[in-house]
Amino acid sequence: MLTMLNKSELIDRIREVMEQHELNASSFAETIGVQRSSISHILSGRNKPSLEFLAKIEAAFEEVSFEWLLKGKPNKAAISNPSPTLAASISFMTLGSDFFAYALKGFPMLARPIIAPS
């Protein structure tokens, strides 16, 4: 079953990462390698975070997974069974795996498991 992404919950999880690491918007932006204004626009709800933005968060914070950012599922550290890779999950979307394989070429980190076994 396909569920809609709750933007406010996603923003709350981004704020949670910032709070857990005691980072203000400027230091969070520096940590993940984006402009400070990008953080402000996302936190205010003006802009939606892109896949690239979420990938930067996932790459910068070992305990953060895409699954948790997007759905609120437990973080990597809380799960003992690995989930499917993001690339495999995306292949079930209507555009097909060929399109997404091409689109993900620039994001090799997305081909690894979302949640690592403990």
PDB file of C-alpha atoms in Angstrom:
ATOM      1  CA  MET A   1       0.000   0.000   0.000  1.00  0.00           C
ATOM      2  CA  LEU A   2       1.374   3.381  -1.010  1.00  0.00           C
ATOM      3  CA  THR A   3       1.135   6.025   1.697  1.00  0.00           C
ATOM      4  CA  MET A   4       1.579   9.731   1.267  1.00  0.00           C
ATOM      5  CA  LEU A   5       4.615  11.395   2.766  1.00  0.00           C
ATOM      6  CA  ASN A   6       3.761  13.624   5.712  1.00  0.00           C
ATOM      7  CA  LYS A   7       5.905  16.731   5.156  1.00  0.00           C
ATOM      8  CA  SER A   8       5.481  18.078   8.691  1.00  0.00           C
ATOM      9  CA  GLU A   9       6.590  14.756  10.216  1.00  0.00           C
ATOM     10  CA  LEU A  10       9.598  14.682   7.888  1.00  0.00           C
ATOM     11  CA  ILE A  11      10.542  18.199   8.981  1.00  0.00           C
ATOM     12  CA  ASP A  12      10.105  17.150  12.623  1.00  0.00           C
ATOM     13  CA  ARG A  13      12.548  14.263  12.066  1.00  0.00           C
ATOM     14  CA  ILE A  14      15.080  16.641  10.494  1.00  0.00           C
ATOM     15  CA  ARG A  15      14.699  18.899  13.544  1.00  0.00           C
ATOM     16  CA  GLU A  16      15.184  15.847  15.775  1.00  0.00           C
ATOM     17  CA  VAL A  17      18.513  15.054  14.077  1.00  0.00           C
ATOM     18  CA  MET A  18      19.601  18.658  14.618  1.00  0.00           C
ATOM     19  CA  GLU A  19      18.582  18.562  18.297  1.00  0.00           C
ATOM     20  CA  GLN A  20      20.217  15.185  18.964  1.00  0.00           C
ATOM     21  CA  HIS A  21      23.489  16.520  17.577  1.00  0.00           C
ATOM     22  CA  GLU A  22      23.029  19.956  19.171  1.00  0.00           C
ATOM     23  CA  LEU A  23      23.292  21.699  15.802  1.00  0.00           C
ATOM     24  CA  ASN A  24      21.751  25.009  14.837  1.00  0.00           C
ATOM     25  CA  ALA A  25      20.661  25.581  11.243  1.00  0.00           C
ATOM     26  CA  SER A  26      24.040  27.002  10.198  1.00  0.00           C
ATOM     27  CA  SER A  27      26.108  24.156  11.636  1.00  0.00           C
ATOM     28  CA  PHE A  28      23.641  21.559  10.311  1.00  0.00           C
ATOM     29  CA  ALA A  29      23.901  23.102   6.836  1.00  0.00           C
ATOM     30  CA  GLU A  30      27.689  23.007   7.032  1.00  0.00           C
ATOM     31  CA  THR A  31      27.659  19.390   8.248  1.00  0.00           C
ATOM     32  CA  ILE A  32      25.532  18.135   5.363  1.00  0.00           C
ATOM     33  CA  GLY A  33      27.018  20.502   2.773  1.00  0.00           C
ATOM     34  CA  VAL A  34      24.097  22.743   1.840  1.00  0.00           C
ATOM     35  CA  GLN A  35      23.326  26.451   2.015  1.00  0.00           C
ATOM     36  CA  ARG A  36      21.955  27.763   5.303  1.00  0.00           C
ATOM     37  CA  SER A  37      18.977  29.209   3.412  1.00  0.00           C
ATOM     38  CA  SER A  38      18.059  25.694   2.217  1.00  0.00           C
ATOM     39  CA  ILE A  39      17.704  24.579   5.826  1.00  0.00           C
ATOM     40  CA  SER A  40      15.613  27.632   6.726  1.00  0.00           C
ATOM     41  CA  HIS A  41      13.283  27.134   3.756  1.00  0.00           C
ATOM     42  CA  ILE A  42      12.779  23.452   4.551  1.00  0.00           C
ATOM     43  CA  LEU A  43      12.262  23.968   8.295  1.00  0.00           C
ATOM     44  CA  SER A  44       9.755  26.749   7.642  1.00  0.00           C
ATOM     45  CA  GLY A  45       7.817  24.525   5.231  1.00  0.00           C
ATOM     46  CA  ARG A  46       8.445  26.832   2.271  1.00  0.00           C
ATOM     47  CA  ASN A  47      10.362  24.127   0.364  1.00  0.00           C
ATOM     48  CA  LYS A  48      10.207  20.345   0.434  1.00  0.00           C
ATOM     49  CA  PRO A  49      13.484  18.488   0.992  1.00  0.00           C
ATOM     50  CA  SER A  50      14.829  16.878  -2.175  1.00  0.00           C
ATOM     51  CA  LEU A  51      16.134  13.325  -2.460  1.00  0.00           C
ATOM     52  CA  GLU A  52      19.640  14.788  -2.678  1.00  0.00           C
ATOM     53  CA  PHE A  53      19.074  16.758   0.547  1.00  0.00           C
ATOM     54  CA  LEU A  54      17.871  13.624   2.370  1.00  0.00           C
ATOM     55  CA  ALA A  55      20.815  11.648   0.953  1.00  0.00           C
ATOM     56  CA  LYS A  56      23.191  14.215   2.454  1.00  0.00           C
ATOM     57  CA  ILE A  57      21.569  13.843   5.879  1.00  0.00           C
ATOM     58  CA  GLU A  58      21.717  10.049   5.649  1.00  0.00           C
ATOM     59  CA  ALA A  59      25.381  10.181   4.619  1.00  0.00           C
ATOM     60  CA  ALA A  60      26.395  12.649   7.346  1.00  0.00           C
ATOM     61  CA  PHE A  61      24.693  10.897  10.270  1.00  0.00           C
ATOM     62  CA  GLU A  62      25.412   7.190  10.574  1.00  0.00           C
ATOM     63  CA  GLU A  63      22.360   6.440  12.703  1.00  0.00           C
ATOM     64  CA  VAL A  64      19.909   8.077  10.279  1.00  0.00           C
ATOM     65  CA  SER A  65      18.230   6.030   7.546  1.00  0.00           C
ATOM     66  CA  PHE A  66      16.047   7.040   4.617  1.00  0.00           C
ATOM     67  CA  GLU A  67      13.319   4.825   5.974  1.00  0.00           C
ATOM     68  CA  TRP A  68      13.327   6.709   9.259  1.00  0.00           C
ATOM     69  CA  LEU A  69      13.476  10.127   7.606  1.00  0.00           C
ATOM     70  CA  LEU A  70      10.635   9.342   5.229  1.00  0.00           C
ATOM     71  CA  LYS A  71       8.402   7.052   7.264  1.00  0.00           C
ATOM     72  CA  GLY A  72       9.507   7.345  10.878  1.00  0.00           C
ATOM     73  CA  LYS A  73      10.535   3.689  10.981  1.00  0.00           C
ATOM     74  CA  PRO A  74      13.250   2.858  13.537  1.00  0.00           C
ATOM     75  CA  ASN A  75      16.799   4.028  12.874  1.00  0.00           C
ATOM     76  CA  LYS A  76      19.657   1.758  11.831  1.00  0.00           C
ATOM     77  CA  ALA A  77      20.777   1.177  15.403  1.00  0.00           C
ATOM     78  CA  ALA A  78      17.320  -0.042  16.478  1.00  0.00           C
ATOM     79  CA  ILE A  79      16.882  -2.741  13.809  1.00  0.00           C
ATOM     80  CA  SER A  80      18.567  -6.121  13.594  1.00  0.00           C
ATOM     81  CA  ASN A  81      17.100  -7.179  10.220  1.00  0.00           C
ATOM     82  CA  PRO A  82      18.138  -5.255   7.110  1.00  0.00           C
ATOM     83  CA  SER A  83      15.388  -3.738   5.001  1.00  0.00           C
ATOM     84  CA  PRO A  84      15.402  -3.818   1.180  1.00  0.00           C
ATOM     85  CA  THR A  85      17.709  -1.382  -0.534  1.00  0.00           C
ATOM     86  CA  LEU A  86      16.265   1.921  -1.620  1.00  0.00           C
ATOM     87  CA  ALA A  87      17.077   1.091  -5.235  1.00  0.00           C
ATOM     88  CA  ALA A  88      15.097  -2.176  -5.035  1.00  0.00           C
ATOM     89  CA  SER A  89      12.187  -0.405  -3.383  1.00  0.00           C
ATOM     90  CA  ILE A  90      12.162   2.299  -6.020  1.00  0.00           C
ATOM     91  CA  SER A  91      12.072  -0.267  -8.821  1.00  0.00           C
ATOM     92  CA  PHE A  92       8.486  -1.114  -7.876  1.00  0.00           C
ATOM     93  CA  MET A  93       7.351   2.396  -8.755  1.00  0.00           C
ATOM     94  CA  THR A  94       5.401   2.863 -11.954  1.00  0.00           C
ATOM     95  CA  LEU A  95       8.236   4.279 -14.062  1.00  0.00           C
ATOM     96  CA  GLY A  96      10.167   1.014 -13.818  1.00  0.00           C
ATOM     97  CA  SER A  97      13.606  -0.017 -12.688  1.00  0.00           C
ATOM     98  CA  ASP A  98      15.477   1.121 -15.835  1.00  0.00           C
ATOM     99  CA  PHE A  99      14.548   4.764 -15.267  1.00  0.00           C
ATOM    100  CA  PHE A 100      15.510   4.649 -11.591  1.00  0.00           C
ATOM    101  CA  ALA A 101      18.741   2.744 -12.206  1.00  0.00           C
ATOM    102  CA  TYR A 102      19.756   5.551 -14.553  1.00  0.00           C
ATOM    103  CA  ALA A 103      18.584   8.247 -12.122  1.00  0.00           C
ATOM    104  CA  LEU A 104      20.501   6.676  -9.204  1.00  0.00           C
ATOM    105  CA  LYS A 105      23.841   6.431 -11.050  1.00  0.00           C
ATOM    106  CA  GLY A 106      24.893   9.706  -9.438  1.00  0.00           C
ATOM    107  CA  PHE A 107      23.905   8.437  -5.971  1.00  0.00           C
ATOM    108  CA  PRO A 108      25.881   5.222  -5.333  1.00  0.00           C
ATOM    109  CA  MET A 109      25.127   5.482  -1.615  1.00  0.00           C
ATOM    110  CA  LEU A 110      21.474   4.757  -2.409  1.00  0.00           C
ATOM    111  CA  ALA A 111      22.303   1.277  -3.642  1.00  0.00           C
ATOM    112  CA  ARG A 112      23.386   0.129  -0.176  1.00  0.00           C
ATOM    113  CA  PRO A 113      20.930  -1.144   2.437  1.00  0.00           C
ATOM    114  CA  ILE A 114      18.835   1.541   4.072  1.00  0.00           C
ATOM    115  CA  ILE A 115      19.194  -0.123   7.464  1.00  0.00           C
ATOM    116  CA  ALA A 116      22.385  -1.994   8.220  1.00  0.00           C
ATOM    117  CA  PRO A 117      22.286  -5.152  10.326  1.00  0.00           C
ATOM    118  CA  SER A 118      23.530  -4.639  13.859  1.00  0.00           C
TER     119      SER A 118
END
